[in-house]
Amino acid sequence: MRHILHADFDAFYAAVEQLDNPELRGKPLAVGGSPDSRGVVASASYEARKYGVRSAMPMRTAFNICPQLQRVSARFDRYRDVSRSVMEIFRDITPLVEPLSLDEAYLDVTDSVAGGQSAADLAGGLKRRVKQELGLTISVGAGVSKSVAKIASDLEKPDGLTVVPPGEEVAFLAPLPVGTLPGVGPKTQESLKSHGILTIGDLANGDDEWLLDRFGRNGAYIKSLALAKDDRPVQTHRDTKSISSETTLVLDTGDPEALHELVSRLSSDVSRSLERRDLQGRTVKLKLRLSDFTTFTRQVTLPDVIQSSDQIAVAANRLMDAETGPGRSFRLVGVGVSGFGAQNHSLPTLQARLPGI
Ligand code: TTP
Ligand code: MG
């Protein structure tokens, strides 16, 4: 049996801004773009959430529903530093840390629990350390699987701590709305509702055939999550060998302009994934499938690590240009970045933490 913690900062960007600027503390705050330039809310403080302000909301709407709202622009470098520091605290507890984004991670604490520590104590200790060393609050969930731990961490936000004891996960999940499950988005939720499936418990008792028919393999997958069957292991960065994104075209094409556009879009997907995981790589790979299904890859290794969408697109499009030609059309294009080895996580983290120690 595994023991997994899921930790997630409360109102991450907004909390960092309130930490750095005491005048913003206790006030409704949104971090994001200006309402004049169609900005959106990236993060809302819990004070702002009382008025209904939420992530991804247009900033103009946020000001309409909360006129006294304070707004600041995002400072990504600062959030990245905080993220590195918190991941280092997590790695002090276990080397098995899987960052999901700058502000959340899974921790596999199976060994510590086997050694006699309780998941509740480990989670509580983690929260205390983060508060002491970084001045910020995280919410932590503990359970025997990733999905249970993740759902648990969200339950008592902010500053939450929810432990689901082994064996109680099905009962824990049953009363929650089905949309709480990772993988059940608004559309799936709507469709499930039309079939009378409102809670995770309803889904756990759902008709296999209907689910398969309606959602394909994802139907079986979400039902297994509802039954608390989830044996995905925690994967550290060391296990992440590459990040990629690919698309099968509706119509095969050899048009250089269309291919450039596609490669640029895939590059931006890859860049976003890299940013979320705080990874940079040196090798850019292009995967191609021709109309006759011949599949091959081309790759280039650069002198320096890269992460930005433009840098990836330049390298990938150069590889693409070498493959386009008369009579050649493509049915699949993929872009990937690998070669993360050159990156050193611990150095900047240590520097960022020194002042707090
Ligand atoms: P979240 O963890 O989803 O949100 P949060 O930390 O602000 O609030 P909480 O966890 O307490 O509900 O996302 C982490 C950060 O990612 C968030 O602070 C800002 C950024 N983000 C965006 O930029 N746009 C978005 O739409 C979302 C959801 C998050
Ligand atoms: Mg968060």
XYZ file of N, CA and C in Angstrom, residues 3 15 21 56 69 93-94 125 130 132 135 145 149 183 212-213 234 238 245 258 279 347 354:
69
model
N 1.382 5.488 0.522
C 0.855 6.638 1.253
C 1.317 7.885 0.521
N -1.082 35.088 -2.531
C -0.480 34.959 -1.195
C 0.963 35.465 -1.205
N 4.076 42.411 0.282
C 3.578 43.768 0.478
C 2.484 43.764 1.549
N -9.145 32.932 -13.855
C -9.596 32.854 -15.247
C -10.768 33.794 -15.555
N -11.471 45.987 -5.074
C -10.424 45.010 -5.377
C -9.077 45.701 -5.625
N 11.606 15.708 2.942
C 10.762 14.690 3.571
C 10.851 13.370 2.822
N 10.886 13.441 1.494
C 11.010 12.254 0.650
C 11.619 12.646 -0.698
N 3.478 18.450 9.837
C 4.857 18.932 9.907
C 5.237 19.713 8.664
N 6.544 24.885 5.979
C 6.320 25.835 4.882
C 5.935 27.192 5.445
N 6.674 28.369 8.467
C 7.820 28.955 9.165
C 8.878 29.488 8.213
N 6.607 31.538 5.059
C 5.556 32.488 5.445
C 4.269 32.302 4.657
N -3.851 6.949 -2.553
C -3.650 7.116 -3.992
C -3.562 8.595 -4.327
N -5.636 11.733 -2.522
C -4.843 12.775 -1.854
C -5.149 14.149 -2.449
N -10.329 14.691 -14.176
C -10.729 14.036 -15.422
C -12.205 14.187 -15.729
N -19.136 3.223 -20.946
C -18.224 2.885 -22.033
C -18.749 3.448 -23.347
N -20.052 3.287 -23.520
C -20.693 3.741 -24.734
C -20.589 5.260 -24.864
N 3.950 7.938 -7.895
C 4.506 9.296 -7.909
C 5.766 9.270 -8.765
N 13.239 13.024 -12.268
C 14.262 12.133 -12.813
C 13.636 11.113 -13.766
N 4.153 17.062 -27.392
C 2.763 17.257 -27.774
C 2.647 16.910 -29.252
N 1.094 25.967 -43.279
C 0.220 25.277 -42.317
C 1.063 24.465 -41.341
N 11.035 22.985 -15.926
C 12.056 22.218 -16.636
C 12.553 22.996 -17.849
N 20.789 24.282 -6.634
C 21.573 25.487 -6.396
C 20.713 26.738 -6.185
N 18.245 30.593 1.792
C 19.185 31.045 2.811
C 18.658 32.168 3.713
